[in-house]
Coordinates of N, CA and C in Angstrom, one line a residue:
X10 N 21.8 6.7 32.2 CA 22.7 6.2 31.3 C 23.3 6.9 30.6
X11 N 24.6 7.0 30.4 CA 25.2 8.1 29.4 C 25.1 7.7 27.7
X12 N 24.7 8.4 27.3 CA 24.5 7.6 25.6 C 25.9 8.0 24.8
X13 N 26.4 7.2 24.3 CA 27.8 7.6 23.4 C 27.4 8.5 22.2
X14 N 28.6 9.2 21.7 CA 28.3 10.0 20.9 C 27.9 9.4 19.5
X15 N 26.8 9.8 18.4 CA 26.7 8.9 17.6 C 27.5 9.8 16.5
X16 N 28.3 8.5 15.7 CA 29.4 9.0 14.5 C 28.6 8.1 13.2
X17 N 28.0 7.4 13.0 CA 27.6 7.0 12.0 C 26.1 7.0 11.4
X18 N 25.3 7.1 10.6 CA 24.2 7.2 10.4 C 23.7 6.1 9.3
X19 N 23.1 5.1 9.5 CA 22.7 3.9 8.8 C 21.4 3.9 8.2
X20 N 21.0 4.2 6.7 CA 19.8 3.8 6.3 C 19.2 2.6 6.0
X21 N 18.3 2.1 6.0 CA 17.3 1.0 5.1 C 17.0 1.7 3.7
X22 N 17.0 0.7 2.9 CA 16.9 1.1 1.6 C 15.0 1.2 1.4
X23 N 14.6 0.0 1.3 CA 13.4 -0.2 0.9 C 12.2 0.5 1.8
X24 N 10.9 1.4 1.5 CA 10.5 1.9 2.6 C 11.0 3.1 3.2
X25 N 12.2 3.1 3.2 CA 13.1 4.4 3.5 C 13.4 5.6 2.2
X26 N 14.4 5.4 1.4 CA 15.1 5.9 0.5 C 14.0 5.6 -0.6
X27 N 13.8 4.6 -1.1 CA 12.6 4.7 -2.4 C 11.6 4.2 -1.5
X28 N 10.0 4.3 -1.7 CA 8.9 3.7 -1.6 C 8.7 2.7 -2.3
X29 N 9.5 1.9 -2.0 CA 9.1 0.8 -3.0 C 7.9 -0.6 -2.4
X30 N 7.9 -0.6 -1.2 CA 6.8 -1.9 -0.5 C 5.8 -1.6 -1.1
X31 N 5.0 -0.5 -1.5 CA 3.9 -0.5 -1.7 C 3.7 -0.9 -3.4
X32 N 4.9 -0.7 -3.9 CA 4.6 -1.0 -5.5 C 4.7 -2.9 -5.5
X33 N 5.8 -3.1 -4.9 CA 6.4 -4.4 -4.7 C 4.9 -5.1 -4.2
X34 N 4.2 -4.9 -3.4 CA 2.9 -5.7 -2.6 C 1.6 -5.4 -3.5
X35 N 1.5 -4.1 -4.4 CA 0.7 -4.5 -5.3 C 1.0 -5.8 -6.4
X36 N 2.3 -5.7 -6.9 CA 2.7 -6.9 -7.6 C 2.1 -8.2 -7.0
X37 N 2.9 -8.2 -5.8 CA 2.7 -9.6 -5.1 C 1.2 -10.1 -5.3
X38 N 0.2 -9.3 -4.5 CA -1.2 -9.5 -4.5 C -1.7 -9.6 -5.7
X39 N -1.1 -9.0 -6.9 CA -1.6 -9.7 -8.2 C -1.5 -11.0 -8.6
X40 N -0.1 -11.1 -8.1 CA 0.0 -12.6 -8.5 C -0.4 -13.7 -7.8
X41 N -0.7 -13.4 -6.5 CA -1.2 -14.0 -5.5 C -2.8 -14.8 -5.7
X42 N -3.5 -13.4 -6.4 CA -4.7 -13.7 -7.0 C -5.1 -14.2 -8.2
X43 N -4.1 -15.0 -8.8 CA -3.9 -15.5 -9.9 C -4.3 -17.0 -9.5
X44 N -3.5 -17.6 -8.5 CA -3.9 -18.8 -7.8 C -4.8 -19.0 -6.9
X45 N -5.2 -17.8 -6.4 CA -6.3 -17.7 -5.4 C -6.9 -16.3 -5.0
X46 N -8.4 -16.0 -6.0 CA -8.5 -14.8 -6.0 C -8.9 -14.6 -4.7
X47 N -9.3 -15.0 -3.8 CA -9.8 -14.7 -2.3 C -8.7 -13.9 -1.8
X48 N -7.1 -14.2 -1.8 CA -5.8 -13.4 -1.0 C -6.3 -11.8 -0.9
X49 N -6.3 -11.6 0.5 CA -6.3 -9.9 0.8 C -4.7 -9.4 1.0
X50 N -4.7 -8.3 0.8 CA -3.7 -7.4 1.3 C -2.9 -7.5 2.5
X51 N -3.8 -7.5 3.6 CA -3.8 -7.8 4.5 C -3.0 -9.1 5.1
X52 N -3.4 -10.2 4.5 CA -2.8 -11.5 4.4 C -1.6 -11.3 4.1
X53 N -1.3 -10.5 3.2 CA 0.5 -10.5 2.6 C 1.0 -9.4 3.4
X54 N 0.5 -8.7 3.7 CA 1.7 -7.5 4.6 C 2.6 -7.8 5.2
X55 N 2.7 -9.5 5.8 CA 3.6 -9.6 7.1 C 4.5 -9.8 6.2
X56 N 4.8 -10.1 4.9 CA 6.1 -10.4 4.1 C 7.0 -8.9 4.0
X57 N 6.1 -7.8 4.4 CA 7.0 -6.6 4.2 C 8.4 -7.4 5.1
X58 N 9.5 -6.6 4.5 CA 10.8 -6.5 5.4 C 11.5 -7.9 6.0
X59 N 10.9 -9.2 5.4 CA 11.3 -10.3 5.8 C 12.1 -10.8 5.0
X60 N 13.0 -12.0 5.5 CA 13.8 -12.8 4.6 C 12.9 -13.6 3.2
X61 N 13.6 -14.0 2.2 CA 12.8 -14.5 1.2 C 12.1 -15.6 1.5
X62 N 12.8 -16.4 2.3 CA 11.9 -17.6 3.1 C 10.6 -17.5 3.7
X63 N 11.0 -16.6 4.6 CA 10.0 -16.4 5.9 C 8.8 -15.4 4.8
X64 N 9.3 -14.2 4.1 CA 8.1 -14.0 3.2 C 7.7 -15.0 2.4
X65 N 8.1 -15.7 1.9 CA 7.2 -16.7 0.8 C 6.3 -17.7 1.3
X66 N 6.5 -18.1 2.7 CA 6.2 -18.8 3.5 C 4.7 -18.4 4.0
X67 N 4.9 -16.7 4.1 CA 3.6 -16.2 4.2 C 2.8 -16.2 3.0
X68 N 3.1 -15.9 1.7 CA 2.6 -16.3 0.5 C 2.0 -17.7 0.0
X69 N 2.6 -19.0 0.9 CA 2.4 -19.6 0.8 C 0.9 -20.2 1.4
X70 N 1.2 -19.6 2.7 CA 0.3 -19.9 3.5 C -1.2 -19.0 3.1
X71 N -0.9 -18.3 2.4 CA -2.4 -17.0 2.1 C -3.0 -17.6 0.8
X72 N -2.2 -18.3 -0.3 CA -2.4 -19.2 -1.5 C -3.0 -20.3 -1.3
X73 N -2.3 -21.2 -0.4 CA -3.2 -22.1 0.4 C -3.3 -23.3 -1.0
X74 N -3.0 -23.4 -2.0 CA -3.1 -24.4 -2.9 C -2.1 -25.5 -3.4
X75 N -1.1 -25.7 -1.9 CA -0.3 -27.0 -2.3 C 0.9 -26.9 -2.9
X76 N 1.1 -25.5 -3.5 CA 2.4 -25.2 -4.0 C 3.5 -25.2 -2.7
X77 N 4.6 -25.1 -2.7 CA 5.4 -24.6 -1.9 C 6.0 -23.3 -1.9
X78 N 6.8 -22.4 -1.1 CA 7.0 -21.5 -1.1 C 8.2 -20.9 -2.4
X79 N 8.8 -22.0 -2.2 CA 10.4 -22.2 -3.6 C 9.5 -22.0 -4.8
X80 N 8.5 -23.2 -4.8 CA 8.0 -23.0 -6.2 C 7.3 -21.8 -6.4
X81 N 6.5 -21.1 -5.7 CA 5.7 -19.9 -5.5 C 6.5 -18.6 -6.0
X82 N 7.8 -18.5 -5.3 CA 8.8 -17.5 -5.5 C 9.3 -17.8 -7.0
X83 N 9.8 -19.1 -7.4 CA 10.3 -19.3 -8.8 C 9.8 -18.3 -9.7
X84 N 8.4 -18.6 -9.4 CA 7.2 -18.1 -10.7 C 7.3 -16.8 -10.6
X85 N 7.2 -16.2 -9.5 CA 6.8 -14.8 -9.3 C 8.5 -14.4 -9.9
X86 N 9.3 -15.1 -9.7 CA 11.0 -14.3 -10.0 C 10.8 -14.1 -11.4
X87 N 10.6 -15.2 -12.2 CA 10.0 -15.4 -13.8 C 9.6 -13.8 -14.3
X88 N 8.7 -13.5 -13.5 CA 7.5 -12.0 -14.0 C 9.1 -11.1 -13.9
X89 N 10.1 -10.9 -13.4 CA 10.7 -10.1 -13.4 C 10.1 -8.6 -13.1
X90 N 9.4 -8.5 -12.0 CA 8.4 -7.2 -12.0 C 10.1 -6.3 -11.2
X91 N 10.8 -6.2 -11.1 CA 11.8 -5.4 -10.6 C 12.2 -4.5 -11.7
X92 N 12.0 -4.9 -13.0 CA 12.8 -4.4 -14.3 C 11.8 -3.3 -14.5
X93 N 10.4 -3.5 -14.3 CA 9.3 -2.3 -14.5 C 9.0 -1.6 -13.6
X94 N 9.6 -1.4 -12.4 CA 9.9 -0.5 -11.7 C 10.6 0.5 -12.0
X95 N 10.0 2.2 -11.5 CA 10.9 3.5 -12.0 C 11.5 3.7 -10.7
X96 N 12.6 3.5 -10.2 CA 12.9 3.8 -9.0 C 13.1 5.5 -8.9
X97 N 13.2 6.0 -9.7 CA 13.6 7.3 -9.8 C 12.0 7.8 -9.2
X98 N 11.0 7.3 -9.7 CA 9.5 7.8 -9.9 C 9.5 7.6 -7.9
X99 N 9.8 6.6 -7.1 CA 9.5 6.5 -6.0 C 10.5 6.9 -5.1
X100 N 11.6 7.3 -5.2 CA 12.5 8.0 -4.7 C 12.2 9.3 -3.6
X101 N 12.6 9.0 -2.7 CA 12.5 10.4 -1.8 C 13.5 10.9 -1.6
X102 N 13.6 12.4 -2.5 CA 14.9 13.3 -2.6 C 15.4 13.7 -1.4
X103 N 14.8 14.0 -0.2 CA 15.0 13.9 1.3 C 16.3 13.5 1.8
X104 N 16.0 12.2 1.1 CA 17.1 11.0 1.6 C 18.5 11.4 1.1
X105 N 18.5 12.1 0.1 CA 20.1 12.4 -0.8 C 20.8 13.8 0.0
X106 N 19.2 15.0 0.2 CA 19.6 15.9 0.9 C 20.2 15.9 2.3
X107 N 19.3 15.0 2.8 CA 19.7 14.5 4.4 C 20.9 13.9 4.7
X108 N 21.6 12.6 3.8 CA 22.6 12.2 3.6 C 24.2 13.0 3.1
X109 N 23.5 14.1 2.5 CA 24.9 15.0 2.1 C 25.0 16.1 3.1
X110 N 23.9 16.4 4.1 CA 24.3 17.3 5.5 C 24.8 16.6 6.1
X111 N 24.5 15.3 6.3 CA 25.4 14.2 7.3 C 26.4 14.3 7.2
X112 N 26.9 14.1 5.7 CA 28.2 14.2 5.5 C 28.8 15.3 6.0
X113 N 28.7 16.8 5.4 CA 28.8 17.6 5.6 C 29.4 18.3 7.2
X114 N 28.2 17.3 7.8 CA 28.4 17.6 9.6 C 29.4 16.3 10.0
X115 N 29.9 15.6 9.4 CA 30.9 14.7 9.6 C 30.7 13.7 10.0
X116 N 29.9 13.1 9.9 CA 28.9 11.5 10.1 C 29.7 10.7 9.0
X117 N 29.7 9.5 9.0 CA 29.9 8.3 8.2 C 28.5 7.9 8.3
X118 N 28.0 7.7 6.6 CA 26.7 7.1 6.0 C 27.0 5.8 5.4
X119 N 25.9 5.0 5.9 CA 26.4 3.7 5.2 C 24.7 3.1 5.0
X120 N 24.9 2.4 4.4 CA 23.3 1.7 3.7 C 23.1 0.0 4.1
X121 N 22.1 -0.3 4.7 CA 22.1 -1.6 5.4 C 20.5 -2.2 4.8
X122 N 20.7 -3.1 3.6 CA 19.4 -3.3 2.9 C 19.4 -4.7 2.8
X123 N 18.7 -5.4 3.2 CA 17.9 -6.7 3.0 C 18.1 -7.1 1.5
X124 N 17.9 -6.4 0.9 CA 18.0 -6.0 -1.0 C 19.1 -6.9 -1.4
X125 N 19.0 -7.7 -2.8 CA 20.5 -8.1 -3.5 C 21.6 -7.1 -3.7
X126 N 22.7 -7.3 -3.6 CA 23.7 -6.3 -4.2 C 23.1 -6.0 -5.7
X127 N 22.8 -6.3 -6.5 CA 22.6 -6.3 -8.0 C 21.3 -5.3 -8.0
X128 N 20.0 -5.2 -7.2 CA 19.1 -4.1 -7.1 C 19.5 -3.3 -6.5
X129 N 20.2 -3.3 -5.2 CA 20.6 -2.3 -4.6 C 21.5 -1.2 -5.5
X130 N 22.9 -2.1 -6.3 CA 23.2 -1.3 -7.2 C 22.5 -0.2 -7.9
X131 N 21.6 -0.7 -8.8 CA 20.7 -0.1 -9.8 C 19.7 1.0 -9.3
X132 N 19.1 0.5 -7.8 CA 18.6 1.9 -7.2 C 19.5 3.1 -6.9
X133 N 20.9 2.9 -6.2 CA 21.7 3.7 -6.1 C 21.9 4.4 -7.2
X134 N 22.1 3.6 -8.2 CA 22.8 4.6 -9.5 C 21.8 5.5 -9.8
X135 N 20.1 4.9 -9.8 CA 19.2 5.5 -10.3 C 18.4 6.8 -10.1
X136 N 19.1 6.6 -8.3 CA 18.3 8.0 -7.5 C 19.7 8.8 -7.2
X137 N 21.0 8.4 -7.7 CA 21.9 9.4 -7.7 C 22.5 9.3 -6.1
X138 N 21.8 8.1 -5.3 CA 22.7 8.3 -3.9 C 24.2 7.7 -3.9
X139 N 24.5 6.7 -4.6 CA 25.5 6.1 -4.6 C 27.1 6.9 -4.1
X140 N 27.1 7.8 -4.2 CA 28.4 8.7 -4.1 C 28.3 8.9 -2.3
X141 N 27.4 8.9 -1.9 CA 27.0 9.5 -0.6 C 27.5 8.6 0.4
X142 N 27.4 7.2 0.1 CA 27.5 6.1 1.1 C 29.2 5.7 1.3
X143 N 29.5 5.7 2.4 CA 30.8 5.4 2.6 C 30.9 3.8 2.8
X144 N 29.6 3.2 2.8 CA 29.7 1.6 2.9 C 28.2 1.2 2.4
X145 N 28.1 0.0 1.5 CA 26.8 -0.6 1.3 C 26.8 -1.8 1.6
X146 N 25.5 -1.9 2.3 CA 25.6 -3.9 2.7 C 24.4 -4.2 2.2
X147 N 24.3 -5.6 2.0 CA 23.2 -6.5 1.3 C 23.2 -7.5 2.3
X148 N 21.7 -7.6 2.9 CA 21.5 -8.6 3.6 C 21.4 -10.0 3.2
X149 N 21.8 -10.1 1.8 CA 22.3 -11.4 1.2 C 23.8 -12.2 1.6
X150 N 24.5 -11.0 2.1 CA 25.8 -11.9 2.7 C 26.0 -12.5 3.9
X151 N 24.5 -12.7 4.5 CA 24.5 -13.2 5.7 C 23.5 -14.4 5.8
X152 N 23.7 -15.2 6.7 CA 23.1 -16.6 6.7 C 21.4 -16.2 7.0
X153 N 21.6 -15.0 8.2 CA 20.0 -14.6 8.5 C 19.3 -13.3 8.2
X154 N 18.6 -13.0 7.8 CA 18.0 -11.7 7.8 C 17.4 -11.0 8.9
X155 N 17.2 -9.6 8.8 CA 16.5 -9.1 9.6 C 15.2 -9.5 9.8
X156 N 15.2 -10.1 11.3 CA 15.2 -9.0 12.7 C 16.3 -9.9 13.4
X157 N 17.3 -10.6 12.6 CA 18.7 -10.8 13.2 C 19.3 -9.7 12.9
X158 N 20.3 -9.4 13.8 CA 21.0 -7.9 14.0 C 21.9 -8.1 13.1
X159 N 22.6 -9.6 12.7 CA 24.0 -9.5 12.0 C 24.3 -8.4 10.9
X160 N 23.3 -8.1 10.1 CA 24.0 -6.7 9.1 C 24.3 -5.6 9.9
X161 N 23.8 -5.7 11.0 CA 24.0 -4.2 11.7 C 25.4 -4.5 12.6
X162 N 25.9 -5.7 13.3 CA 26.7 -5.9 14.0 C 27.9 -5.4 12.8
X163 N 27.3 -5.9 11.3 CA 28.7 -5.8 10.9 C 29.2 -5.1 9.7
X164 N 27.9 -4.0 9.8 CA 28.1 -2.6 9.5 C 28.9 -1.6 10.3
X165 N 28.6 -1.7 11.5 CA 29.2 -1.2 12.5 C 31.1 -1.6 12.9
X166 N 30.9 -2.7 12.8 CA 32.1 -3.2 12.8 C 33.3 -2.7 11.5
X167 N 32.8 -3.1 10.3 CA 33.4 -2.4 9.3 C 33.5 -1.0 9.2
X168 N 32.8 -0.3 9.7 CA 33.1 1.3 9.7 C 33.7 1.8 11.0
X169 N 34.0 0.5 11.5 CA 34.6 1.1 12.9 C 34.5 1.9 13.9
X170 N 33.1 1.6 14.2 CA 32.6 2.2 15.5 C 32.0 1.4 16.4
X171 N 31.8 1.5 17.4 CA 30.6 1.1 18.4 C 29.4 0.9 18.0
X172 N 28.6 0.1 18.6 CA 27.4 -0.2 17.8 C 26.4 0.9 18.5
X173 N 26.7 1.6 19.9 CA 26.0 2.6 20.0 C 26.1 3.6 19.7
X174 N 27.2 4.0 19.0 CA 27.7 4.9 18.1 C 27.0 5.1 16.7
X175 N 26.1 4.4 16.3 CA 25.4 4.2 15.3 C 24.1 4.5 15.3
X176 N 23.1 5.2 14.2 CA 22.0 5.7 14.8 C 21.1 5.1 13.6
X177 N 20.3 4.5 13.1 CA 19.6 3.7 12.0 C 18.2 4.6 11.9
X178 N 18.1 4.1 10.4 CA 16.6 4.8 10.1 C 16.2 3.9 9.3
X179 N 15.0 3.3 10.0 CA 14.3 2.3 9.3 C 12.4 2.1 9.4
X180 N 12.0 1.3 9.0 CA 10.5 1.2 8.5 C 10.0 0.1 9.3
X181 N 10.5 -1.0 8.9 CA 9.5 -2.4 9.2 C 10.0 -2.3 10.6
X182 N 9.0 -3.6 11.1 CA 9.2 -3.7 12.1 C 10.3 -4.7 12.5
X183 N 10.7 -5.4 11.4 CA 11.9 -6.6 11.8 C 13.1 -5.6 11.5
X184 N 13.0 -4.4 10.6 CA 14.3 -3.7 10.7 C 14.6 -3.1 11.8
X185 N 13.1 -2.3 12.4 CA 13.9 -1.9 13.7 C 14.1 -2.8 14.9
X186 N 13.9 -4.1 14.9 CA 14.1 -5.0 15.8 C 15.6 -5.5 16.1
X187 N 15.9 -5.6 14.5 CA 17.2 -5.9 14.4 C 18.2 -4.6 14.7
X188 N 17.8 -3.4 14.5 CA 19.0 -2.3 14.8 C 18.9 -2.1 16.5
X189 N 17.5 -2.5 17.0 CA 17.7 -2.2 18.5 C 18.4 -3.5 19.3
X190 N 18.2 -4.8 18.5 CA 19.5 -6.0 18.9 C 20.7 -5.5 18.6
X191 N 21.0 -4.8 18.0 CA 22.5 -4.5 17.8 C 22.7 -3.3 18.8
X192 N 21.9 -2.8 19.8 CA 21.7 -1.5 20.4 C 22.4 -0.3 19.7
X193 N 21.6 -0.3 18.7 CA 21.8 1.2 18.1 C 20.5 2.2 18.5
X194 N 20.8 3.2 18.3 CA 19.5 4.6 18.4 C 18.6 4.4 16.5
X195 N 17.3 4.3 17.1 CA 16.8 4.0 15.8 C 15.5 4.9 15.7
X196 N 15.6 5.8 14.7 CA 14.5 6.0 14.0 C 13.7 5.9 13.2
X197 N 12.4 5.9 13.4 CA 11.0 4.7 12.5 C 10.4 5.8 11.5
X198 N 10.7 5.4 10.5 CA 9.9 6.3 9.3 C 8.2 5.9 9.4
X199 N 7.6 6.7 9.9 CA 6.3 6.2 10.0 C 5.4 5.5 8.5
X200 N 5.0 4.7 8.9 CA 3.8 3.9 7.7 C 2.9 3.1 8.3
X201 N 1.6 3.7 8.1 CA 0.5 3.0 8.7 C -0.2 1.9 7.2
X202 N 0.5 1.7 6.5 CA -0.1 1.0 5.3 C -0.2 -0.4 5.4
X203 N 1.1 -1.0 6.5 CA 1.1 -2.5 6.4 C 1.3 -3.3 7.8
X204 N 0.9 -2.5 8.8 CA 0.2 -2.7 10.0 C 1.7 -2.9 11.0
X205 N 2.9 -2.2 10.6 CA 3.9 -2.3 11.1 C 4.2 -2.0 12.8
X206 N 4.9 -2.7 13.4 CA 4.9 -2.3 14.8 C 6.4 -1.1 15.1
X207 N 6.2 0.0 15.0 CA 7.2 0.7 15.4 C 7.5 1.2 16.9
X208 N 6.9 0.5 17.9 CA 7.0 1.0 19.2 C 8.1 0.8 19.9
X209 N 9.4 0.1 19.2 CA 10.5 -0.2 19.8 C 11.4 1.0 19.5
X210 N 11.0 1.8 18.5 CA 11.6 2.7 18.0 C 12.1 4.1 18.7
X211 N 13.7 4.8 18.8 CA 13.6 5.9 20.3 C 13.3 7.1 19.2
X212 N 12.9 7.3 18.1 CA 12.1 8.7 17.7 C 11.2 7.8 16.3
X213 N 10.1 8.9 16.4 CA 9.2 8.5 15.1 C 9.3 10.0 14.3
X214 N 9.4 9.6 12.7 CA 9.6 10.4 12.1 C 8.5 10.5 10.8
X215 N 8.2 11.6 10.2 CA 7.5 11.6 8.9 C 8.1 12.0 7.7
X216 N 9.3 12.6 8.0 CA 10.7 12.8 6.9 C 11.6 12.1 7.2
X217 N 12.2 12.0 6.1 CA 13.9 11.6 6.7 C 14.4 13.0 7.5
X218 N 14.3 13.9 6.8 CA 15.4 15.0 7.1 C 14.9 15.4 8.6
X219 N 14.1 14.8 9.1 CA 13.8 15.2 10.5 C 15.0 14.6 11.6
X220 N 15.3 13.5 10.9 CA 16.4 13.3 11.9 C 17.7 14.3 12.3
X221 N 17.9 15.2 11.1 CA 19.0 16.2 11.7 C 18.7 16.7 12.9
X222 N 17.4 16.8 13.2 CA 17.1 17.2 14.5 C 17.5 17.0 16.3
X223 N 17.6 15.6 15.3 CA 18.2 14.9 16.7 C 19.5 14.3 16.6
X224 N 20.6 14.7 15.8 CA 21.8 14.3 15.8 C 22.8 15.7 16.0

């Protein structure tokens, strides 16, 4: 099968542009253990990359104290952990240099993240990434989160390209699945900390700038 020429590169944010997932997971484990000291990180790892409801259902099951996922999520939200995170410190600077090089080569560059628009805007500002993106899409715009491919269908359509003309950089099981369901080429940024299944990806990379070898 002949591959369509790649014309756009779409980045996931958490775990790709910023190494935020491990920071969030530490906060989540700390919170879970205030409810049930026996909770382990292994039990919470499946939360990574899921929608709010799905990830907090994992938390509900791990804590198992009779509180539902919504009540737990509200209590955690009240802690406002995001305001305590230094995104500049966990930023992967090669994301910026790679995006600039992609623009120089004539690719459109987009961001498709499950995170809410306000936090995306803050992270883009703090990392200096905002100017390099032609389009920024938040998963909160859609009824269903990754692994549903809706966010990727929308991103391709808005950019004006066919889905097979898009190349995606992802890390999580659900993110890779969403991009593959949308018929896109996927490079998985290797991460052995959360038990991700990255087997569906077309390429496996250790650094973001390695994608330049495949484009």
